[in-house]
Coordinates of C-alpha atoms in Angstrom, one line a residue:
X1 CA -9.7 12.6 0.7
X2 CA -9.2 16.4 0.8
X3 CA -10.9 18.5 3.2
X4 CA -12.4 21.6 1.5
X5 CA -11.1 24.9 2.8
X6 CA -14.5 25.8 4.2
X7 CA -14.5 22.8 6.5
X8 CA -11.1 22.7 8.0
X9 CA -10.9 23.1 10.8
X10 CA -7.7 -7.5 24.9
X11 CA -7.5 -7.1 28.1
X12 CA -9.3 -10.6 28.2
X13 CA -6.1 -12.5 27.0
X14 CA -3.9 -12.1 29.9
X15 CA -2.6 -14.9 32.2
X16 CA -5.2 -16.2 34.5
X17 CA -3.3 -15.1 37.7
X18 CA -2.4 -11.7 36.5
X19 CA -5.9 -11.0 35.4
X20 CA -7.3 -12.0 38.7
X21 CA -4.7 -10.0 40.6
X22 CA -5.5 -7.0 38.3
X23 CA -9.4 -7.2 38.7
X24 CA -9.0 -7.4 42.4
X25 CA -7.0 -4.2 42.2
X26 CA -9.6 -2.5 40.2
X27 CA -12.4 -3.6 42.6
X28 CA -10.5 -2.1 45.3
X29 CA -10.1 1.1 43.3
X30 CA -13.9 1.2 42.9
X31 CA -14.3 1.0 46.6
X32 CA -11.6 3.7 47.1
X33 CA -13.4 5.9 44.5
X34 CA -16.8 5.6 46.1
X35 CA -20.2 6.8 44.6
X36 CA -20.2 10.1 42.9
X37 CA -16.6 10.7 42.9
X38 CA -15.4 12.9 40.0
X39 CA -12.4 14.6 38.7
X40 CA -11.7 17.0 35.9
X41 CA -8.5 16.7 33.9
X42 CA -6.5 15.1 36.6
X43 CA -3.3 16.6 38.2
X44 CA -2.4 18.8 35.2
X45 CA -5.4 21.0 35.7
X46 CA -4.8 24.6 36.5
X47 CA -1.2 24.6 35.0
X48 CA -0.7 26.8 32.0
X49 CA -0.9 25.3 28.6
X50 CA 2.6 25.8 26.9
X51 CA 1.0 25.6 23.4
X52 CA -1.8 28.0 24.2
X53 CA -0.6 30.6 21.7
X54 CA 0.4 28.1 19.1
X55 CA -1.6 27.8 15.8
X56 CA -0.9 25.0 13.4
X57 CA -2.1 24.2 9.9
X58 CA -4.4 21.2 10.1
X59 CA -4.0 20.4 6.5
X60 CA -0.5 21.3 5.1
X61 CA 0.1 20.9 1.4
X62 CA -2.1 21.3 -1.7
X63 CA -5.9 21.1 -1.1
X64 CA -6.1 17.9 -3.3
X65 CA -3.5 16.1 -1.5
X66 CA -3.8 13.2 1.0
X67 CA -0.7 13.3 3.2
X68 CA -1.9 11.6 6.3
X69 CA -4.6 9.2 7.4
X70 CA -8.1 10.3 6.7
X71 CA -6.9 13.4 4.8
X72 CA -5.9 15.8 7.6
X73 CA -5.0 16.2 11.3
X74 CA -8.8 16.4 12.4
X75 CA -9.3 12.9 10.8
X76 CA -12.6 14.2 9.4
X77 CA -12.4 12.0 6.2
X78 CA -14.4 14.6 4.2
X79 CA -13.6 15.5 0.5
X80 CA -16.1 18.2 -0.2
X81 CA -14.6 19.5 -3.4
X82 CA -15.2 16.4 -5.5
X83 CA -17.7 17.2 -8.2
X84 CA -16.7 14.1 -10.4
X85 CA -17.6 11.4 -7.8
X86 CA -21.4 12.5 -8.1
X87 CA -24.3 10.1 -7.6
X88 CA -25.3 10.4 -11.2
X89 CA -21.7 9.4 -12.3
X90 CA -21.9 6.3 -10.0
X91 CA -25.1 5.2 -11.6
X92 CA -24.2 6.0 -15.1
X93 CA -22.4 2.6 -15.9
X94 CA -19.2 4.5 -16.6
X95 CA -17.7 4.2 -13.1
X96 CA -15.4 1.4 -12.2
X97 CA -11.7 0.0 -11.6
X98 CA -9.4 1.8 -13.8
X99 CA -6.2 -0.1 -12.8
X100 CA -5.0 -2.8 -10.2
X101 CA -1.3 -2.4 -9.4
X102 CA 0.3 -5.6 -8.2
X103 CA 2.3 -5.3 -4.9
X104 CA 4.4 -7.8 -2.8
X105 CA 2.1 -8.2 0.3
X106 CA -1.3 -7.1 2.0
X107 CA -1.9 -3.4 2.2
X108 CA -3.3 -2.3 5.7
X109 CA -1.9 1.3 5.5
X110 CA -4.2 3.9 3.8
X111 CA -2.8 5.0 0.4
X112 CA -1.7 8.5 0.2
X113 CA -2.0 10.9 -2.7
X114 CA 0.4 13.6 -3.9
X115 CA -0.8 15.7 -6.9
X116 CA 1.7 17.1 -9.5
X117 CA 4.9 15.6 -8.3
X118 CA 7.9 16.0 -10.7
X119 CA 9.7 12.7 -10.9
X120 CA 12.4 12.3 -13.5
X121 CA 11.5 15.5 -15.3
X122 CA 7.7 14.8 -15.6
X123 CA 4.7 15.7 -13.4
X124 CA 2.7 12.9 -11.9
X125 CA -0.2 12.6 -9.7
X126 CA 1.2 9.9 -7.4
X127 CA -0.2 7.3 -4.9
X128 CA 2.3 6.2 -2.2
X129 CA 1.4 2.9 -0.5
X130 CA 3.1 0.6 2.0
X131 CA 2.7 -3.3 2.2
X132 CA 3.1 -5.8 5.0
X133 CA 6.1 -7.1 3.2
X134 CA 7.9 -3.9 4.3
X135 CA 7.8 -2.3 0.9
X136 CA 6.9 1.2 -0.1
X137 CA 5.7 2.0 -3.6
X138 CA 4.9 5.1 -5.6
X139 CA 2.5 4.6 -8.5
X140 CA 1.1 7.0 -11.2
X141 CA -2.5 7.5 -10.3
X142 CA -3.5 8.3 -13.9
X143 CA -2.2 5.2 -15.6
X144 CA -4.6 2.5 -16.7
X145 CA -2.4 -0.5 -17.3
X146 CA -1.3 -2.7 -14.5
X147 CA 1.8 -3.3 -16.7
X148 CA 2.9 0.4 -15.9
X149 CA 5.9 0.1 -13.7
X150 CA 6.0 1.9 -10.4
X151 CA 7.7 5.3 -10.3
X152 CA 9.8 3.9 -7.6
X153 CA 9.8 0.9 -5.1
X154 CA 11.9 0.4 -2.1
X155 CA 12.1 -2.5 0.6
X156 CA 12.8 -1.4 4.2
X157 CA 13.8 -4.9 5.2
X158 CA 17.3 -4.6 6.8
X159 CA 20.2 -6.8 5.3
X160 CA 19.5 -10.5 6.3
X161 CA 16.2 -9.7 8.1
X162 CA 12.5 -10.9 7.3
X163 CA 8.9 -9.8 8.1
X164 CA 7.2 -11.0 11.3
X165 CA 5.6 -14.4 10.6
X166 CA 2.2 -14.8 12.4
X167 CA 2.5 -18.6 12.2
X168 CA 5.8 -19.0 14.0
X169 CA 6.9 -15.9 15.6
X170 CA 6.1 -15.7 19.4
X171 CA 5.2 -12.4 21.1
X172 CA 4.3 -11.5 24.8
X173 CA 4.8 -14.5 27.1
X174 CA 5.8 -16.7 24.3
X175 CA 2.5 -16.7 22.5
X176 CA 1.3 -16.6 18.9
X177 CA -0.7 -13.6 17.5
X178 CA -2.5 -13.9 14.2
X179 CA -4.4 -10.5 14.1
X180 CA -2.6 -9.8 10.9
X181 CA -1.6 -12.8 8.7
X182 CA 0.6 -14.1 7.1
X183 CA 3.2 -11.5 7.8
X184 CA 3.6 -8.0 9.5
X185 CA 5.9 -5.4 8.1
X186 CA 4.3 -1.9 7.6
X187 CA 0.9 -1.8 9.1
X188 CA 0.4 1.8 9.9
X189 CA -0.3 4.6 7.4
X190 CA 2.8 6.7 6.7
X191 CA 2.7 10.6 6.8
X192 CA 4.2 12.9 4.3
X193 CA 5.9 16.3 5.1
X194 CA 5.1 18.5 2.2
X195 CA 7.6 21.2 2.8
X196 CA 10.7 18.7 2.8
X197 CA 9.1 16.2 0.5
X198 CA 9.7 13.4 3.0
X199 CA 7.7 10.4 3.7
X200 CA 7.9 8.9 7.4
X201 CA 7.3 5.2 7.5
X202 CA 7.5 2.8 10.6
X203 CA 8.6 -0.7 9.5
X204 CA 9.0 -3.9 11.6
X205 CA 11.3 -6.8 10.8
X206 CA 13.0 -9.6 12.5
X207 CA 16.7 -9.4 12.6
X208 CA 18.6 -12.4 14.1
X209 CA 15.4 -13.6 15.9
X210 CA 14.7 -10.2 17.3
X211 CA 11.7 -8.0 16.4
X212 CA 12.7 -4.5 15.7
X213 CA 10.9 -1.2 14.6
X214 CA 12.5 1.5 12.7
X215 CA 11.2 4.9 11.6
X216 CA 12.4 5.8 8.1
X217 CA 12.5 9.1 6.4
X218 CA 12.1 8.5 2.7
X219 CA 12.7 11.0 -0.2
X220 CA 9.3 11.3 -1.8
X221 CA 10.9 11.7 -5.3
X222 CA 13.0 8.5 -5.1
X223 CA 12.0 6.5 -2.0
X224 CA 15.6 6.5 -0.7
X225 CA 16.4 6.8 2.9
X226 CA 17.3 10.6 3.7
X227 CA 19.2 9.6 6.6
X228 CA 19.9 6.6 8.8
X229 CA 16.6 5.2 10.2
X230 CA 15.8 5.5 13.8
X231 CA 15.7 2.2 15.9
X232 CA 12.9 2.3 18.2
X233 CA 13.6 2.0 21.9
X234 CA 12.3 3.8 24.9
X235 CA 11.8 3.6 28.7
X236 CA 10.0 5.4 31.5
X237 CA 10.1 5.3 35.3
X238 CA 7.3 2.9 36.6
X239 CA 6.2 -0.1 38.5
X240 CA 4.2 -1.7 36.0
X241 CA 3.6 -5.4 35.3
X242 CA 6.8 -5.7 33.2
X243 CA 8.9 -3.2 35.3
X244 CA 12.4 -4.0 36.3
X245 CA 14.3 -1.9 38.9
X246 CA 11.6 0.9 38.7
X247 CA 11.7 1.2 34.9
X248 CA 9.3 0.1 32.2
X249 CA 11.1 -0.6 28.9
X250 CA 9.7 -0.7 25.4
X251 CA 9.8 -4.2 23.9
X252 CA 8.8 -4.7 20.3
X253 CA 7.6 -8.2 20.8
X254 CA 5.0 -6.8 23.3
X255 CA 4.0 -3.8 21.2
X256 CA 2.1 -3.7 18.0
X257 CA 2.2 -0.4 15.9
X258 CA -0.9 0.2 13.9
X259 CA -2.1 3.6 14.3
X260 CA -1.4 6.1 11.5
X261 CA 1.8 8.1 12.0
X262 CA 1.0 11.8 12.8
X263 CA 3.2 14.9 12.2
X264 CA 2.7 17.9 14.4
X265 CA 5.2 20.9 14.6
X266 CA 8.0 18.9 13.0
X267 CA 7.7 16.0 15.3
X268 CA 6.5 12.5 14.0
X269 CA 4.5 10.6 16.6
X270 CA 3.7 6.8 16.5
X271 CA 1.2 5.1 18.8
X272 CA 1.6 1.5 20.1
X273 CA -0.8 -1.1 21.5
X274 CA -0.6 -4.8 22.1
X275 CA -0.3 -8.0 20.0
X276 CA -3.7 -9.7 20.3
X277 CA -4.2 -8.1 23.7
X278 CA -1.5 -10.3 25.3
X279 CA 0.0 -8.9 28.5
X280 CA 2.3 -7.4 29.4
X281 CA 1.9 -4.3 27.0
X282 CA 1.3 -0.6 27.4
X283 CA 0.1 2.4 25.2
X284 CA 3.2 4.0 24.0
X285 CA 3.5 7.4 22.3
X286 CA 6.9 8.1 20.8
X287 CA 7.9 11.2 19.0
X288 CA 10.8 11.9 16.7
X289 CA 12.2 15.0 15.2
X290 CA 11.2 15.3 11.6
X291 CA 14.6 16.8 10.8
X292 CA 16.9 14.4 12.5
X293 CA 14.9 11.4 13.7
X294 CA 16.2 11.9 17.1
X295 CA 13.5 10.8 19.7
X296 CA 12.0 13.8 21.5
X297 CA 8.9 12.5 23.2
X298 CA 8.2 9.4 25.3
X299 CA 4.9 8.8 27.0
X300 CA 3.4 5.6 28.5
X301 CA -0.3 5.4 29.3
X302 CA 0.1 2.7 32.1
X303 CA 3.6 3.0 33.6
X304 CA 2.5 1.6 36.9
X305 CA 0.2 -1.2 35.6
X306 CA -0.4 -2.4 32.0
X307 CA -2.8 -2.1 29.1
X308 CA -4.4 1.2 27.9
X309 CA -3.1 0.5 24.4
X310 CA -3.4 2.9 21.5
X311 CA -4.7 1.8 18.2
X312 CA -8.0 3.6 17.4
X313 CA -8.8 1.1 14.6
X314 CA -5.6 2.3 12.8
X315 CA -6.6 6.0 12.7
X316 CA -4.0 8.6 13.6
X317 CA -4.1 11.0 16.6
X318 CA -6.5 13.7 16.3
X319 CA -5.0 17.1 16.5
X320 CA -6.5 20.6 17.4
X321 CA -5.5 24.0 16.1
X322 CA -3.1 24.5 19.1
X323 CA -1.2 21.3 18.3
X324 CA -2.7 19.3 21.2
X325 CA -2.6 15.6 20.5
X326 CA -5.8 13.6 21.6
X327 CA -5.3 10.0 22.5
X328 CA -8.1 7.4 23.0
X329 CA -6.9 4.4 25.2
X330 CA -8.1 0.8 25.4
X331 CA -8.8 -1.6 28.3
X332 CA -6.5 -1.1 31.3
X333 CA -6.4 0.0 35.0
X334 CA -7.4 3.6 35.6
X335 CA -6.2 5.9 38.4
X336 CA -6.1 9.5 36.9
X337 CA -8.8 10.4 39.3
X338 CA -6.5 9.8 42.2
X339 CA -3.5 11.5 40.8
X340 CA -2.0 8.4 39.2
X341 CA -0.7 7.9 35.8
X342 CA -2.7 4.9 34.5
X343 CA -5.3 5.8 31.9
X344 CA -7.2 2.9 30.7
X345 CA -10.3 3.5 28.6
X346 CA -9.8 7.4 28.5
X347 CA -9.8 10.2 26.1
X348 CA -6.6 12.3 26.8
X349 CA -5.9 15.8 25.5
X350 CA -2.1 16.2 25.7
X351 CA 0.8 18.5 24.8
X352 CA 4.4 17.7 24.4
X353 CA 6.5 19.1 27.3
X354 CA 9.9 18.2 28.8
X355 CA 10.3 15.3 26.4
X356 CA 6.9 13.7 27.4
X357 CA 3.3 14.4 26.8
X358 CA 1.4 16.2 29.7
X359 CA -2.4 15.6 30.2
X360 CA -4.4 18.8 30.0
X361 CA -7.9 17.4 30.0
X362 CA -9.6 14.1 30.0
X363 CA -12.8 12.1 29.8
X364 CA -13.2 8.5 31.2
X365 CA -16.6 6.9 31.1
X366 CA -18.4 6.1 34.4
X367 CA -18.2 2.4 33.6
X368 CA -14.5 2.2 32.8
X369 CA -14.0 -0.7 35.4
X370 CA -16.7 -2.7 33.5
X371 CA -15.1 -2.1 30.3
X372 CA -11.7 -3.4 31.5
X373 CA -13.4 -6.5 32.9
X374 CA -15.2 -7.4 29.7
X375 CA -12.9 -6.3 26.9
X376 CA -15.0 -3.4 25.8
X377 CA -12.3 -1.0 24.8
X378 CA -13.0 2.8 24.6
X379 CA -10.2 2.8 22.2
X380 CA -11.6 0.7 19.5
X381 CA -13.0 3.9 18.2
X382 CA -11.3 7.3 17.5
X383 CA -12.3 10.8 18.0
X384 CA -14.4 12.7 15.3
X385 CA -14.0 16.5 15.1
X386 CA -17.3 17.9 14.1
X387 CA -16.7 21.0 11.9
X388 CA -17.8 24.2 13.4
X389 CA -19.3 22.6 16.6
X390 CA -16.1 22.7 18.9
X391 CA -16.9 19.1 19.9
X392 CA -15.8 15.5 19.5
X393 CA -17.9 12.5 18.8
X394 CA -16.7 9.0 19.8
X395 CA -18.2 5.4 20.0
X396 CA -16.6 2.1 21.0
X397 CA -17.3 -1.5 21.5
X398 CA -20.3 -0.9 23.5
X399 CA -21.9 1.2 20.9
X400 CA -22.5 4.1 23.3
X401 CA -22.2 7.4 21.8
X402 CA -20.3 10.3 23.5
X403 CA -20.4 14.0 22.4
X404 CA -17.5 15.8 24.1
X405 CA -17.1 19.6 24.4
X406 CA -13.8 20.6 23.3
X407 CA -13.8 23.4 26.0
X408 CA -14.0 20.7 28.7
X409 CA -14.0 16.9 27.9
X410 CA -15.9 15.9 31.0
X411 CA -13.4 14.3 33.4
X412 CA -14.5 11.2 35.5
X413 CA -17.6 10.7 37.3
X414 CA -18.8 7.3 38.6
X415 CA -21.3 5.7 41.0
X416 CA -21.0 3.0 43.5
X417 CA -22.1 0.1 41.3
X418 CA -21.3 0.9 37.8
X419 CA -21.3 -2.6 36.6
X420 CA -24.7 -3.7 37.6
X421 CA -26.9 -4.6 34.5
X422 CA -29.5 -2.1 35.8
X423 CA -26.9 0.8 35.4
X424 CA -24.9 -0.1 32.5
X425 CA -27.2 1.8 30.0
X426 CA -27.3 5.0 32.1
X427 CA -26.6 8.3 30.3
X428 CA -26.9 10.7 33.2
X429 CA -23.6 9.9 35.1
X430 CA -20.9 11.1 32.7
X431 CA -20.9 15.0 32.7
X432 CA -20.6 15.6 29.0
X433 CA -22.4 17.4 26.3
X434 CA -24.4 14.4 25.2
X435 CA -24.3 10.6 25.7
X436 CA -26.4 8.0 23.7
X437 CA -27.0 4.6 25.3
X438 CA -25.3 1.3 24.8
X439 CA -26.1 -0.3 21.5
X440 CA -26.7 3.2 19.7
X441 CA -24.4 2.0 17.1
X442 CA -25.5 -1.5 16.5
X443 CA -22.6 -4.1 17.2
X444 CA -20.3 -1.4 18.6
X445 CA -17.8 0.6 16.6
X446 CA -14.3 -0.4 15.5
X447 CA -13.6 2.9 13.7
X448 CA -14.8 6.3 13.4
X449 CA -17.5 8.7 12.0
X450 CA -18.1 10.6 8.8
X451 CA -19.8 13.9 8.3
X452 CA -21.8 15.7 5.4
X453 CA -23.4 19.0 5.3
X454 CA -25.0 20.4 2.2
X455 CA -24.2 24.1 1.9
X456 CA -26.8 25.0 -0.6
X457 CA -30.5 24.1 -0.6
X458 CA -30.6 22.7 3.0
X459 CA -28.9 23.4 6.2
X460 CA -29.1 19.7 7.2
X461 CA -25.9 18.2 8.8
X462 CA -25.5 14.4 9.2
X463 CA -23.0 12.0 10.8
X464 CA -22.6 8.4 9.7
X465 CA -21.3 5.4 11.8
X466 CA -21.0 1.7 11.2
X467 CA -20.9 -1.1 13.8
X468 CA -19.8 -4.6 13.6
X469 CA -22.7 -6.9 12.3
X470 CA -24.9 -3.6 12.1
X471 CA -26.0 -1.5 9.3
X472 CA -24.3 1.8 8.2
X473 CA -26.6 4.4 10.0
X474 CA -27.2 8.1 9.3
X475 CA -28.1 10.5 12.0
X476 CA -29.0 14.2 11.9
X477 CA -27.1 16.8 13.8
X478 CA -29.2 19.2 15.9
X479 CA -28.5 22.8 16.4
X480 CA -25.8 23.1 19.0
X481 CA -24.1 19.9 17.8
X482 CA -26.3 17.1 19.6
X483 CA -27.5 14.0 17.7
X484 CA -31.0 13.3 17.1
X485 CA -31.1 9.7 18.7
X486 CA -33.6 8.5 15.9
X487 CA -31.7 7.5 12.7
X488 CA -32.6 9.2 9.5
X489 CA -31.7 6.1 7.5
X490 CA -29.9 2.8 7.4
X491 CA -28.1 1.0 4.6
X492 CA -29.8 -2.0 3.2
X493 CA -27.5 -4.8 4.8
X494 CA -25.5 -5.4 7.9
X495 CA -21.8 -5.4 7.6
X496 CA -19.8 -8.3 9.1
X497 CA -17.2 -7.6 11.7
X498 CA -15.6 -5.1 12.1
X499 CA -18.0 -2.9 10.1
X500 CA -16.8 -0.3 7.9
X501 CA -15.0 3.1 8.4
X502 CA -16.9 5.6 6.2
X503 CA -15.5 8.6 4.3
X504 CA -17.7 11.3 2.4
X505 CA -17.2 12.8 -1.0
X506 CA -19.2 15.7 -2.6
X507 CA -19.4 19.2 -4.0
X508 CA -20.1 21.5 -1.2
X509 CA -21.8 24.0 -3.6
X510 CA -24.2 21.5 -5.3
X511 CA -27.2 20.0 -3.7
X512 CA -27.5 16.2 -3.6
X513 CA -23.9 15.6 -4.4
X514 CA -22.8 13.9 -1.2
X515 CA -21.7 10.2 -1.5
X516 CA -20.7 8.0 1.5
X517 CA -17.9 5.4 0.7
X518 CA -17.4 2.1 2.7
X519 CA -15.4 -1.0 2.4
X520 CA -16.7 -4.1 4.1
X521 CA -16.4 -7.9 4.0
X522 CA -19.9 -9.0 4.2
X523 CA -20.1 -11.1 1.2
X524 CA -16.4 -10.7 0.4
X525 CA -14.4 -7.5 0.4
X526 CA -16.5 -4.9 -1.1
X527 CA -16.3 -1.1 -2.0
X528 CA -19.7 0.5 -1.8
X529 CA -21.1 4.0 -2.4
X530 CA -24.3 5.3 -0.8
X531 CA -26.2 8.5 -1.2
X532 CA -25.3 10.9 1.7
X533 CA -28.8 12.3 1.7
X534 CA -30.2 8.8 2.4
X535 CA -27.8 5.9 2.9
X536 CA -30.6 3.5 2.4
X537 CA -29.9 4.2 -1.2
X538 CA -26.8 2.3 -2.5
X539 CA -25.5 3.9 -5.6
X540 CA -22.8 1.6 -6.5
X541 CA -20.9 -1.5 -5.5
X542 CA -17.7 -3.3 -6.7
X543 CA -19.7 -6.5 -6.5
X544 CA -22.0 -5.2 -9.1
X545 CA -19.6 -6.1 -11.9
X546 CA -17.1 -8.3 -9.9
X547 CA -15.1 -9.3 -12.8
X548 CA -14.2 -5.9 -13.7
X549 CA -14.5 -4.1 -10.3
X550 CA -14.0 -6.7 -7.6
X551 CA -11.5 -6.3 -4.8
X552 CA -9.0 -9.1 -4.1
X553 CA -10.9 -11.8 -2.0
X554 CA -9.5 -14.1 0.8
X555 CA -8.4 -12.9 4.4
X556 CA -9.8 -9.3 4.5
X557 CA -7.7 -6.5 5.7
X558 CA -9.6 -5.0 8.5
X559 CA -10.1 -1.3 9.0
X560 CA -9.6 -0.4 5.3
X561 CA -10.3 3.3 4.5
X562 CA -10.8 4.5 1.0
X563 CA -8.7 7.5 -0.2
X564 CA -10.5 9.9 -2.5
X565 CA -8.9 12.6 -4.6
X566 CA -9.3 14.2 -8.0
X567 CA -12.2 12.0 -9.1
X568 CA -10.4 8.8 -7.9
X569 CA -11.2 6.2 -5.2
X570 CA -8.1 4.4 -4.1
X571 CA -8.0 1.2 -2.0
X572 CA -5.3 -1.2 -0.9
X573 CA -6.3 -5.0 -0.6
X574 CA -4.8 -8.6 -0.5
X575 CA -2.1 -8.0 -3.3
X576 CA -3.0 -5.0 -5.3
X577 CA -3.4 -1.1 -5.2
X578 CA -6.9 -0.7 -6.8
X579 CA -7.8 2.7 -8.4
X580 CA -11.5 3.6 -9.3
X581 CA -12.7 6.3 -11.5
X582 CA -14.5 7.3 -14.7
X583 CA -13.8 4.7 -17.2
X584 CA -12.3 5.6 -20.5
X585 CA -14.0 4.8 -23.8

């Protein structure tokens, strides 16, 4: 997905005694908070922003490159200079699978696209993809034979090491986690630095029985390590569930890394959450110098407790034009309103400072306590930056919708009994731009939104969201950026868990050109295309001619995001890199 220049811009799985102790603590916190208590951005409010004068490029590199998750640092997922992928082309009978490259493991990471890269003296349009077998490949995007060898292929497994085995490897408190099977190696989307032609990849392996993460800096032309990989290690002061002598230490067997890597101002960031919600774990943000791989940032979202993991359905951190990182945390204790450092179920606007992240602003739903008790993570979703509106849209497991002003996220404001059934659907407590009630996104959201605006012939702007066991839904954006709560249209069928994460292509200068793309597993893994003007109209499906166009079936790779570029739609599945486009002949 490239963003047109005109639009840039389980908590429930803990040990019973631990869980009971934590809930008691949270209930006490509710009493201490009291009705109507509120806060703005926490202790950091009123302190000058060290990045206030900074301006960064949110989409470095060529316009048609996809160098990071969902196309750019806003995570918009919009490719609005894509005339080839038109509705008429999709219904012509001449669109389908061009090639399926075999790979050595499942693909959870989003494929990246590098146009016109000179490899061995010839220019190629290149797709870079990573597998759960700890391999990274570069393929020619324009080849049409699966027998075409990769441009290069490297394994990031260390000598004598193996990938994590979900059937046998024990994680937190000697438990099994099968959220990704059968193996885990590279789960997160890499990031490419265009200026230095470097790919940053986070790989997990098991070395002499010990789980180890390493951050690699690979040469984009060859795949070779440019320098020794950085072994992931970190600690912070804290009194959390797993603290020892006042220190909380990063432990790979308690932390899963699935969020896309993010590069901002020559620092590569990785976000960590849990293995299957098994305590103890924390949300960690670790930053490394792009030039040297030296660690430069360590931040923990729950140093005096546990939880508040970072995964956002494998999306990357959203970043604004100042280089601020926006985090969305999952279930966990919360005390930012009392000057604490534990930030469960919160949106955090942060800036790097003095080797860590400082919170500049925040939003925490009034029912945060209820979310923590019932595994209703805010961080199942990720922030969506609405073009030109200076706002973010977010949904989560409850299906509530939050529209947050970038000028002030909203802080925390609660009531005396936030967990009563009579109050759970209230939308008048949180002091934000707009809030739509529980279930607005049917089934709740494990992902993020998509956007389309037709710049000619209509001033209509739409957002699209998909819930678990709910239908892809289209809403109209009203003047000022609020959402008309009455849907414009819905797709014909409900998507099985976890729903789908939509992206949009189109030609911003041609009316009726918008297409919404999804991957779901409702009747087996399927790529679908819907008319952006009316998502009740399905234009094309890989199941229409499954022999020619079908995705690999079997255990589905959750949270799959299609990559679009130069008339191609690119997807990773069980054992292949699948490339779709106009068929030859």
